[in-house]
mmCIF file of C-alpha atoms in Angstrom:
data_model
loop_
_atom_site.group_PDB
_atom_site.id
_atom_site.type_symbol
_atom_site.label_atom_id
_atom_site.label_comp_id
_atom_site.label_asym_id
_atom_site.label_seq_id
_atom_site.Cartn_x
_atom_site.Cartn_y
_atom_site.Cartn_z
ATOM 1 C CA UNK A 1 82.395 72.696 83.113
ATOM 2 C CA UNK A 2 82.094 75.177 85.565
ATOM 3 C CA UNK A 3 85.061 76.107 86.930
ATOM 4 C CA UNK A 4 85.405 76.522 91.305
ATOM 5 C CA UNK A 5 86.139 80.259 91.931
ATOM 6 C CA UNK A 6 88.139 79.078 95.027
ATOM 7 C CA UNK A 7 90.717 77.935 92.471
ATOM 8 C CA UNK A 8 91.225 82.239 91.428
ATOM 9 C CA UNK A 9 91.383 81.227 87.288
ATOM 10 C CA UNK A 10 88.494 83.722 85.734
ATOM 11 C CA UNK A 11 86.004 81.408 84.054
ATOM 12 C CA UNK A 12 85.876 83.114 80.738
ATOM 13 C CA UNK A 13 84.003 80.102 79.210
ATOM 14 C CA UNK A 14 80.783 80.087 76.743
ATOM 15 C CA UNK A 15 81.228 83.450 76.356
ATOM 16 C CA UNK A 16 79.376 84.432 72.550
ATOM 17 C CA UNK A 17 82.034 87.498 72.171
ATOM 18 C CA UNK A 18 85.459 89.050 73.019
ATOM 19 C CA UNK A 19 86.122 89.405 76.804
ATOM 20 C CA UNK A 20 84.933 92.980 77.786
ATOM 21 C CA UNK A 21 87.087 96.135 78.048
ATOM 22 C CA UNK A 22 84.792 97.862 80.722
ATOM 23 C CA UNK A 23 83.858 97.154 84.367
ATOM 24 C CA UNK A 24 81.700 99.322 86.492
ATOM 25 C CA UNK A 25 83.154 100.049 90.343
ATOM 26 C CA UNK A 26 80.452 98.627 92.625
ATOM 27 C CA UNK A 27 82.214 99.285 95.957
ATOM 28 C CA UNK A 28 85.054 101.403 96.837
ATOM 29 C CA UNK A 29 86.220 101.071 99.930
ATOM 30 C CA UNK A 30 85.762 97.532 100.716
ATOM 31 C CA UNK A 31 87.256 98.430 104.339
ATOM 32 C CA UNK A 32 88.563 101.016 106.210
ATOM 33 C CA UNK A 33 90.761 101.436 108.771
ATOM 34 C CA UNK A 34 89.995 100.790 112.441
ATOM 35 C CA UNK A 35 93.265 99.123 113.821
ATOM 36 C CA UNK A 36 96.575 100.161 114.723
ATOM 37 C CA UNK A 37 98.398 97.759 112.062
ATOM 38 C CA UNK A 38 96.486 98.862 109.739
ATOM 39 C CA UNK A 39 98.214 102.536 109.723
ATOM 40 C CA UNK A 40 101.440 103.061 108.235
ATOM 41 C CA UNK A 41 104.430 104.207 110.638
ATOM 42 C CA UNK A 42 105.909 106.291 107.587
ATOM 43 C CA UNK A 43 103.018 107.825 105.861
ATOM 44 C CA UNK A 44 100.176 110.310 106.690
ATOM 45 C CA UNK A 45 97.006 108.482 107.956
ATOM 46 C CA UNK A 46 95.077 109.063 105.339
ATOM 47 C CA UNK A 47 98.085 107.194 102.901
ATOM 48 C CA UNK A 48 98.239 103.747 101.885
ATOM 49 C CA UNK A 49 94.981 102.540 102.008
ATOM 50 C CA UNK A 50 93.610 98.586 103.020
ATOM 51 C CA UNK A 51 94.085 96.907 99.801
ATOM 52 C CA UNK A 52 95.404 93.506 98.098
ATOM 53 C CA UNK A 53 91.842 92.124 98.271
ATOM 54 C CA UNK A 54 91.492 88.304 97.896
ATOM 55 C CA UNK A 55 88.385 86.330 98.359
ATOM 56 C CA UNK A 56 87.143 82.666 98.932
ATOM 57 C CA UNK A 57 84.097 81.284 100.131
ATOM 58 C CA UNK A 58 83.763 78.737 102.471
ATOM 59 C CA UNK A 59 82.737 75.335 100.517
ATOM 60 C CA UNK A 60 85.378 73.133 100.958
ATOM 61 C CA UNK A 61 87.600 71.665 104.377
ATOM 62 C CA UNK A 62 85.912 70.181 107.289
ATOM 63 C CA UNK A 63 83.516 72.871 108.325
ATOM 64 C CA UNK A 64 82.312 74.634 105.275
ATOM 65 C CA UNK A 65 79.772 77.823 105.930
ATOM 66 C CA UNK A 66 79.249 79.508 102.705
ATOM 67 C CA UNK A 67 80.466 82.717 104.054
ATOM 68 C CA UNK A 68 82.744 84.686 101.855
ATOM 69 C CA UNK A 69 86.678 85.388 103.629
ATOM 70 C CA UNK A 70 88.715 88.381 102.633
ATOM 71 C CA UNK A 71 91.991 88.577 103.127
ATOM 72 C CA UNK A 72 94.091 92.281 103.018
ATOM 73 C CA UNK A 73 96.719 93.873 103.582
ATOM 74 C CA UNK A 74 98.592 97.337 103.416
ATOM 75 C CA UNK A 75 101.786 98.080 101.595
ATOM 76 C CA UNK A 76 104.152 99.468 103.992
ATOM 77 C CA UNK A 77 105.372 98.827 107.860
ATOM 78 C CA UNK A 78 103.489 96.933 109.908
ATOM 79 C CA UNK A 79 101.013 95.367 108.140
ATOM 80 C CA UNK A 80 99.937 92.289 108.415
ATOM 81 C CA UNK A 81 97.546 89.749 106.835
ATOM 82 C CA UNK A 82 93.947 90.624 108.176
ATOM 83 C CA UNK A 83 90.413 88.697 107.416
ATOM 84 C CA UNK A 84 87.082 90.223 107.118
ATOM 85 C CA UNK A 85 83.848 88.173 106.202
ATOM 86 C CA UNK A 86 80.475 88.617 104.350
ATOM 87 C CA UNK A 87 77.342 86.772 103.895
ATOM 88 C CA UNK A 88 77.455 87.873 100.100
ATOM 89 C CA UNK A 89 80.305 88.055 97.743
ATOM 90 C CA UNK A 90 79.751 91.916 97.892
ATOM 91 C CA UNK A 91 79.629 92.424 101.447
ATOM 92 C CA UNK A 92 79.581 93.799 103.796
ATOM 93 C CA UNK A 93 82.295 92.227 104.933
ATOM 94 C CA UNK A 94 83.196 92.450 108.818
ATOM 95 C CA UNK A 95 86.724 92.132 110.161
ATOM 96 C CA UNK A 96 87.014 89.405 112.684
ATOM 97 C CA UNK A 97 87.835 91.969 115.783
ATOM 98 C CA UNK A 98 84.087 92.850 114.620
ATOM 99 C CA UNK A 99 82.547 89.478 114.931
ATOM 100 C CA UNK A 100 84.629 88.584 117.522
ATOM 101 C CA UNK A 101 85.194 90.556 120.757
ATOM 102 C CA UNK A 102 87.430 88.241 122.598
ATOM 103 C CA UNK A 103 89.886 89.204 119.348
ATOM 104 C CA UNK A 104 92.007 92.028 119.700
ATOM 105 C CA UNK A 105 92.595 92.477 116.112
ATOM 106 C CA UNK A 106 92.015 90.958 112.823
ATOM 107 C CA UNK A 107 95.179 90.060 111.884
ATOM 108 C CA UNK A 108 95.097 85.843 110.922
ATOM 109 C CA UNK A 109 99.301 86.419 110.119
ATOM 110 C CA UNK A 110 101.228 88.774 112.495
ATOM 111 C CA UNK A 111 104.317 90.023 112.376
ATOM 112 C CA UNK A 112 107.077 87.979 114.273
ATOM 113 C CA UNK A 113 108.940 90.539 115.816
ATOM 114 C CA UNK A 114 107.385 92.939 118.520
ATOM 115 C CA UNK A 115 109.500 96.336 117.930
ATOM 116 C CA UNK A 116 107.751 97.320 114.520
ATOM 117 C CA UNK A 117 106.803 100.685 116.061
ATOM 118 C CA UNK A 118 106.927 104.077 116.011
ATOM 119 C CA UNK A 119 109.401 103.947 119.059
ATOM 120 C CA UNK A 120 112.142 101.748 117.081
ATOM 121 C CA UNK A 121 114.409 104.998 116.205
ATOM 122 C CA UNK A 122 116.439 102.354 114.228
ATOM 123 C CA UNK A 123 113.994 101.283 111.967
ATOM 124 C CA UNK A 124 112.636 104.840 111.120
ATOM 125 C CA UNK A 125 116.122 106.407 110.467
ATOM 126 C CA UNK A 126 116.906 103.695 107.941
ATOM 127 C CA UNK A 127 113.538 103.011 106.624
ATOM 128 C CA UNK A 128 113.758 106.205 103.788
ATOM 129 C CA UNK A 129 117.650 104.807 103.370
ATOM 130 C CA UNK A 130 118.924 103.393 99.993
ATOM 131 C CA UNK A 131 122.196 101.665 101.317
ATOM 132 C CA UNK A 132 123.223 98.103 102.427
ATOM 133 C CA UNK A 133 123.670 99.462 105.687
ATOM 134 C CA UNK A 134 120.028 101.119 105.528
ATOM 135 C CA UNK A 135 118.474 98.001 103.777
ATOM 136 C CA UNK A 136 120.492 95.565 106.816
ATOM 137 C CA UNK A 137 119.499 97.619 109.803
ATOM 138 C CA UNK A 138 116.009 98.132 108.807
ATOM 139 C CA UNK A 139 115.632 94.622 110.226
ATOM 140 C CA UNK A 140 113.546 91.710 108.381
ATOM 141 C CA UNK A 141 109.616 90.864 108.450
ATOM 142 C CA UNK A 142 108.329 94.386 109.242
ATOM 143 C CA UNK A 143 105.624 93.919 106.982
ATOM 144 C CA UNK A 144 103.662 91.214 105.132
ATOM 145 C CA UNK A 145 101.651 91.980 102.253
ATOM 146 C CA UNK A 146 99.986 90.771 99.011
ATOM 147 C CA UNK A 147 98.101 87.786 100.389
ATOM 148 C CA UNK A 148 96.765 85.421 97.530
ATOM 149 C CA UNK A 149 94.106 82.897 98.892
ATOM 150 C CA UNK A 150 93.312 79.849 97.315
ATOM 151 C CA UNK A 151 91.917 76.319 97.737
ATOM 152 C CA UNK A 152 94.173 73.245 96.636
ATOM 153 C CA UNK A 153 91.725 70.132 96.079
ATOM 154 C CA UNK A 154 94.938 67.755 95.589
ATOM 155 C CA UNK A 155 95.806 68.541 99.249
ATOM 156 C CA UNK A 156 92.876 70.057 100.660
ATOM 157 C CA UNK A 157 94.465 72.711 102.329
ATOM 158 C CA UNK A 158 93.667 76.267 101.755
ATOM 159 C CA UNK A 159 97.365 78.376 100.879
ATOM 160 C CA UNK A 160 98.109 81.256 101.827
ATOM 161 C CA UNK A 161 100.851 83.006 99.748
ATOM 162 C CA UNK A 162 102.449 86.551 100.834
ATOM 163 C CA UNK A 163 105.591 88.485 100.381
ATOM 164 C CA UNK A 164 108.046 90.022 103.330
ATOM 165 C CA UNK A 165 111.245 91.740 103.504
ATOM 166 C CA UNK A 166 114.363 89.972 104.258
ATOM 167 C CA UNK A 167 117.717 91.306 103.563
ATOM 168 C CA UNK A 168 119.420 88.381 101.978
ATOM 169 C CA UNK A 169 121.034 90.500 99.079
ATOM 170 C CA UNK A 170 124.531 89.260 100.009
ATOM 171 C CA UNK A 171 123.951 85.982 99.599
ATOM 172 C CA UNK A 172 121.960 86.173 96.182
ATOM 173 C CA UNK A 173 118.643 86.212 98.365
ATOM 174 C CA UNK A 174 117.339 89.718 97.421
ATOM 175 C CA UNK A 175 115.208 91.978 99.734
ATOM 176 C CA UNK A 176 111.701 90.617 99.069
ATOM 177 C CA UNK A 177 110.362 87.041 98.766
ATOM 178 C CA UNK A 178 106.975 84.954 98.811
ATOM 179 C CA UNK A 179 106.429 82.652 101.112
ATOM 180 C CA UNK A 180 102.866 79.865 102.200
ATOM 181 C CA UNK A 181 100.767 79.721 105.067
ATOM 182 C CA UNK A 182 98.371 76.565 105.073
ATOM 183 C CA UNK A 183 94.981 76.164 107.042
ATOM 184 C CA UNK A 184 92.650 72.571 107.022
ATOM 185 C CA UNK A 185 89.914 74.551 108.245
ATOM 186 C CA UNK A 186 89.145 77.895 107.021
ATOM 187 C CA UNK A 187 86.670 78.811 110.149
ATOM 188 C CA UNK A 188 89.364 78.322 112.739
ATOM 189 C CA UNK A 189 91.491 81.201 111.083
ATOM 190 C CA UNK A 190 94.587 79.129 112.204
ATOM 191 C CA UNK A 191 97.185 79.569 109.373
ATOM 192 C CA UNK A 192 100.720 77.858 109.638
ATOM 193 C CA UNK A 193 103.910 79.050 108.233
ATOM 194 C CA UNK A 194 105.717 76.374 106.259
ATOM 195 C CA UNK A 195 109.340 76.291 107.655
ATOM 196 C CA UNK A 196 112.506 74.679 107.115
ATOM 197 C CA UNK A 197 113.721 72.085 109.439
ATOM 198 C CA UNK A 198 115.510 74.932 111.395
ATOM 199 C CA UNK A 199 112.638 76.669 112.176
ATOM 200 C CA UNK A 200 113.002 79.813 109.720
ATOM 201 C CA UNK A 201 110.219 80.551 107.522
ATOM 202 C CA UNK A 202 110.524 78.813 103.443
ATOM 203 C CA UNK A 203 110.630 80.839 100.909
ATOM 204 C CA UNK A 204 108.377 78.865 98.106
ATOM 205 C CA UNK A 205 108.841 81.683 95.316
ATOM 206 C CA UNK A 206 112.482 82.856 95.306
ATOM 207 C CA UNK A 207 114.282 85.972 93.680
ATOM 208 C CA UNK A 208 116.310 85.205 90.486
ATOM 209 C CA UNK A 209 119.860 85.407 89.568
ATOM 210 C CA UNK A 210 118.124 87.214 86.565
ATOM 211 C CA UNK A 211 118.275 91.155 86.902
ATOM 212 C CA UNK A 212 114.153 90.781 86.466
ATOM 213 C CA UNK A 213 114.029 89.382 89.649
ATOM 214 C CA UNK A 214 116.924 89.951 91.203
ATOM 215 C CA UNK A 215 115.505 91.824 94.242
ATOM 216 C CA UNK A 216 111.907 91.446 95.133
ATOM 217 C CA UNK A 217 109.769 87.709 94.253
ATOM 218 C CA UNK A 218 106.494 89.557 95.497
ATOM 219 C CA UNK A 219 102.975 90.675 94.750
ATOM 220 C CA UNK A 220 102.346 87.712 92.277
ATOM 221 C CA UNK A 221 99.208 86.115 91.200
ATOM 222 C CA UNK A 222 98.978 82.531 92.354
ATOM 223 C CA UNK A 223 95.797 79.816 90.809
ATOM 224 C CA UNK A 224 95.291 76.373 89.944
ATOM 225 C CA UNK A 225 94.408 75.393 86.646
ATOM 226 C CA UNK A 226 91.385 72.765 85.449
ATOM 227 C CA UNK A 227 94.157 70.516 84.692
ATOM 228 C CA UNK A 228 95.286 70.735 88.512
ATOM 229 C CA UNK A 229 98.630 72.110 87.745
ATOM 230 C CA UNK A 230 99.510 75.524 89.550
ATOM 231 C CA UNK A 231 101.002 78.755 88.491
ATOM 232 C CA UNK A 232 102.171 81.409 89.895
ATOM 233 C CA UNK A 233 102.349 84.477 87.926
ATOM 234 C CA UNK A 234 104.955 86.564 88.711
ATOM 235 C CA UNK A 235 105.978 90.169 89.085
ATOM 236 C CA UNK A 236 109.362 90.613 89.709
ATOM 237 C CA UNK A 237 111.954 93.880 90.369
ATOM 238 C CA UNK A 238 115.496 94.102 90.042
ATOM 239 C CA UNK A 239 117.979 96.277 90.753
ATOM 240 C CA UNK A 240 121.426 97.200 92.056
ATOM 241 C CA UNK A 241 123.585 99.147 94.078
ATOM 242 C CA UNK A 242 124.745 101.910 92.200
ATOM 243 C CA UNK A 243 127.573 104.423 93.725
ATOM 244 C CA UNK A 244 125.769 102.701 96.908
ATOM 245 C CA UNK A 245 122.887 103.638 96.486
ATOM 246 C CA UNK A 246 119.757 101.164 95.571
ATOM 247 C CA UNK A 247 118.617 101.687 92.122
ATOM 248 C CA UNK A 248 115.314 99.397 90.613
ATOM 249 C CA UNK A 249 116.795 98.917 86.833
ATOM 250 C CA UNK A 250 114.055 96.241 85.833
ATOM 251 C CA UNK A 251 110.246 95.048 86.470
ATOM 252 C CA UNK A 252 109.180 92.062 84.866
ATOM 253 C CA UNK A 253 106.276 89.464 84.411
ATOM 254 C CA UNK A 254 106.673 85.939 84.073
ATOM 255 C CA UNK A 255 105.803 82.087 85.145
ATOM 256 C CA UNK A 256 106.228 79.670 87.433
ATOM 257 C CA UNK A 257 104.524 76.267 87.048
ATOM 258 C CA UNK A 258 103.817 73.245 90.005
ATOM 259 C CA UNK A 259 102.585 69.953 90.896
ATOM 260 C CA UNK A 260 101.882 71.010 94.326
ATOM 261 C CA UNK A 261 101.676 74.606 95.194
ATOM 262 C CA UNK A 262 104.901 74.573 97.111
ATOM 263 C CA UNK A 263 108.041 73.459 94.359
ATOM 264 C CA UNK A 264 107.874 75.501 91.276
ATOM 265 C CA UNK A 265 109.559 75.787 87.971
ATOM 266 C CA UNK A 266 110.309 78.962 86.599
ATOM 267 C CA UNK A 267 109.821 79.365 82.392
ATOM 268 C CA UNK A 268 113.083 79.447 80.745
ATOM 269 C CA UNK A 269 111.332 82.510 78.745
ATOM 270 C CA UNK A 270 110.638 84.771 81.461
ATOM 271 C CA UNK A 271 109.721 87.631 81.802
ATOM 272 C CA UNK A 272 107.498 87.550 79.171
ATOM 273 C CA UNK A 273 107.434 91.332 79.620
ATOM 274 C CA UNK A 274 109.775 93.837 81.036
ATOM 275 C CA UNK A 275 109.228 97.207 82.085
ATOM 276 C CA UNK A 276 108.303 100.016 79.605
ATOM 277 C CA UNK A 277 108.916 102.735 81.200
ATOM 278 C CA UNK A 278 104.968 103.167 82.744
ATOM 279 C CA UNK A 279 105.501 100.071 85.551
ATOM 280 C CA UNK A 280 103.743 96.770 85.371
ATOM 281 C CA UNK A 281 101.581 94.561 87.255
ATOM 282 C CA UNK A 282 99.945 91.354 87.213
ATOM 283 C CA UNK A 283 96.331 91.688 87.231
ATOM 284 C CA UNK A 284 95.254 87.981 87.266
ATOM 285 C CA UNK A 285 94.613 84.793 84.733
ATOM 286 C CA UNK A 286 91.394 83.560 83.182
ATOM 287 C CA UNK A 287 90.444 80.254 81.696
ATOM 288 C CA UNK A 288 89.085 80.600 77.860
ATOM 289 C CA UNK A 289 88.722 77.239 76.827
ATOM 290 C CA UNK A 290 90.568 74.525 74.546
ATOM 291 C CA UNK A 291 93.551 74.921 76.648
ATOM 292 C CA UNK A 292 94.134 78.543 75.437
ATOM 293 C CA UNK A 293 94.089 81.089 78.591
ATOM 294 C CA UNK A 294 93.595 84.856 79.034
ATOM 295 C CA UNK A 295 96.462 86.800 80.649
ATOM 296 C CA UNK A 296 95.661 90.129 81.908
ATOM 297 C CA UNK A 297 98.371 92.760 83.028
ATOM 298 C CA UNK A 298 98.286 96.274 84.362
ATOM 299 C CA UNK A 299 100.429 99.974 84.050
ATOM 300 C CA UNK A 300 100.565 102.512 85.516
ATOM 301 C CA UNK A 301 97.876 103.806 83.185
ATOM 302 C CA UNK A 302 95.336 101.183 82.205
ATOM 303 C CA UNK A 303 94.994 96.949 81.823
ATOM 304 C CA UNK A 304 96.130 94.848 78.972
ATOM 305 C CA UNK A 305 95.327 91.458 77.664
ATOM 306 C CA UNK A 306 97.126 88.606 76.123
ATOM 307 C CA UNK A 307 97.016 84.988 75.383
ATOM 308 C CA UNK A 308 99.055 82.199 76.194
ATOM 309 C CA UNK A 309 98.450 78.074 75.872
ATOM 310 C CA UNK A 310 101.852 77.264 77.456
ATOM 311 C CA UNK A 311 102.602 79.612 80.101
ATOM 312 C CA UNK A 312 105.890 80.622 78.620
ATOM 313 C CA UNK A 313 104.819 82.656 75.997
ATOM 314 C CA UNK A 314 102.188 85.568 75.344
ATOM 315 C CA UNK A 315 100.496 86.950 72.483
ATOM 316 C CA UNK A 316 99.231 90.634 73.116
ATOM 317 C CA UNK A 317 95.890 90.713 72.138
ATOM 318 C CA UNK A 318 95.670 93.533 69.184
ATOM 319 C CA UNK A 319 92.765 95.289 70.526
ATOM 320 C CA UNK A 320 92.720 98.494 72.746
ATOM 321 C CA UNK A 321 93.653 98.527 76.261
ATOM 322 C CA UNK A 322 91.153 98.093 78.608
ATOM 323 C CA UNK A 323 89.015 101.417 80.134
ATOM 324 C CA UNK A 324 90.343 100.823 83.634
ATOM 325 C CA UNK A 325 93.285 100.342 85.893
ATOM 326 C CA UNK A 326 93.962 98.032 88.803
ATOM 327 C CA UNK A 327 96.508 95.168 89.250
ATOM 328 C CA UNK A 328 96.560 92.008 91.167
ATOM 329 C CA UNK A 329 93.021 91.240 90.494
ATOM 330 C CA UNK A 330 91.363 88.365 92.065
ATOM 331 C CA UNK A 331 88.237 87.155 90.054
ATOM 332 C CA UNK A 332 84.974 85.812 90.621
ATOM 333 C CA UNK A 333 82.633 84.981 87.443
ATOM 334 C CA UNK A 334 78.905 84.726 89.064
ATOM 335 C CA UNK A 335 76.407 83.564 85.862
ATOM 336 C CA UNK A 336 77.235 86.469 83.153
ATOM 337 C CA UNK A 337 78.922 88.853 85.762
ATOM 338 C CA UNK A 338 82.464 88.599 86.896
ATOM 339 C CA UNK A 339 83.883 90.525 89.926
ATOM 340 C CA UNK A 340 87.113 92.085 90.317
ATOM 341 C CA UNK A 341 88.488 92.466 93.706
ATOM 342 C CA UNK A 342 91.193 94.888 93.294
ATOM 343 C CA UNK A 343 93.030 97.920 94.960
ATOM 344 C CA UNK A 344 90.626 99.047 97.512
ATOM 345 C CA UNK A 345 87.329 98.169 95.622
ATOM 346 C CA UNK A 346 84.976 95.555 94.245
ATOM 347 C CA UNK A 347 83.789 95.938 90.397
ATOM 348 C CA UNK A 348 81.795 93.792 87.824
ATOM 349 C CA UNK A 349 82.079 93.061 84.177
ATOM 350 C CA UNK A 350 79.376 92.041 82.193
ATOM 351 C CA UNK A 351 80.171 89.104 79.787
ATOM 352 C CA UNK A 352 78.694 88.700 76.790
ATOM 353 C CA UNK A 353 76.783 84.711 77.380
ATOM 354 C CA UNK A 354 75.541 82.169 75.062
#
């Protein structure tokens, strides 16, 4: 069985040995900037580069045309969600403002306020601030980030999963949450929020009451497994207000498992992992057969692996870490290659076939 890449679980199938610790970089940038949301209104223009890469092709919906869709972001105020495409998985890949010209930008998810700029004297004095009062005034939805693209044959509907800011702290809400957009057909680039019957966006993966997740449900890793089930693997931060001042006290990885993409359970064992001191990612999930699945994580210094058959649980592979760094991978197995879209760049790994 060959599994569909749309789905984002790493086919690590028939492979005759252990799942390699080396990739080679292939391309690095993928993109570069060209529009104003694109450039962050707190950092230097050469900062915070066009990253959060995740890739589909277009094989499935009501107009399918093999073309390969990007979706990126930024980290900091105002991104968006943009789109670029490709004829090959490997580019190039051309922003839609580029294929375009009646498009002003590339954006397929704006922001839905109008005053994320540099004239908003509100939002950059309490944008560096560390208070409730800092963290309320800042105002909600000045960025979105961390798309995750992926195809749901149940529904057939592509999703669309990214993270915001909304101050809901008070309430038990946290700062940070994920939420869905859903498209029928990929080529119109016409994504819609799910919302609650009021109107207001739904937040599908919530904070925690846990301190691992007490403050930001965001850049997580979301797939569907052979067995149709999703899972969201998530990276979560906690914190608290210490003397008044915001504090991060925890990251953490764990699970979240669904029927359809949209309810989720969270594993009574998470986080499987909680900060050691050098930060953590996810890096992404990959299918190795007989129900037994590869789970790869990052640090700030280099990528782990580890094992896991019910999603609650993970056994650290003894080996070495990997040779490389990245987090939030999104894979894409092509014969005995399989590419990593990551960070700002594209790289393959060789894997060692039957």
């Amino acid at each position: 069985m060959v599994l569909d890449n749309n789905l984002r679980v790493a086919d690590l199938t028939g492979l005759s040995g252990d799942v390699p610790r080396e990739i080679s970089k292939l391309v690095s940038p993928i993109l570069t900037k060209t529009e104003p949301w694109e450039y962050s209104l707190t950092k230097g223009s050469d900062k915070d580069s066009l990253r959060y890469p995740t890739v589909v092709r277009n094989t499935c919906g009501p107009r399918p045309d093999d073309k390969y869709y990007l979706y990126y972001a930024h980290h900091d105020i105002p991104s968006g969600i943009g789109c670029a495409i490709a004829d090959e998985l490997c580019g190039p890949y051309v922003k839609l403002a580029g294929l375009d010209a009646g498009r002003d930008h590339s954006q397929v998810l704006e922001l839905p306020r109008d005053d994320v700029t540099a004239d908003n004297a509100v939002l950059l004095k309490h944008v560096f601030g560390s208070t409730p009062l800092d963290h309320e005034m800042i105002g909600n939805f000045h960025h979105l980030s961390s798309p995750c693209v992926l195809w749901n044959p149940k529904a057939e509907l592509w999703l669309l999963y990214f993270h915001t800011y909304q101050y809901l702290w008070p309430s038990g809400g946290g700062h940070q949450q994920t939420y869905l957009a859903t498209c029928r057909d990929l080529a119109t680039h016409d994504w819609e929020i799910l919302k609650n019957p009021d109107g207001t966006w739904q937040i599908v993966l919530p904070v925690t009451a846990e301190p691992w997740m007490n403050s930001q449900s965001s850049y997580h890793s979301i797939c569907c497994l052979p067995d149709g089930r999703f899972v969201a693997y998530l990276n979560g931060t906690g914190g608290e207000y210490i003397d008044g001042q915001w504090q991060i006290t925890s990251i953490g990885l764990g699970f979240a498992m669904s029927d359809d993409g949209i309810s989720w359970d969270y594993s009574p064992d998470n986080p499987f992992m909680e900060d050691d001191g050098k930060g953590l990612a996810t890096g992404m999930i990959g299918y190795l057969g007989n129900d037994e699945y590869l789970v790869v994580w990052a640090d700030s210094e280099r990528v782990h692996y580890g094992r896991t058959t019910d999603f609650r649980t993970v056994t650290r592979d003894p080996g070495p870490a990997a040779e490389w760094q990245a987090g939030l991978i999104n894979p894409w197995r092509d014969g005995d290659t399989l590419y990593l879209f990551a960070g700002d760049f594209i790289a393959a790994m060789k894997l060692p076939v039957e």
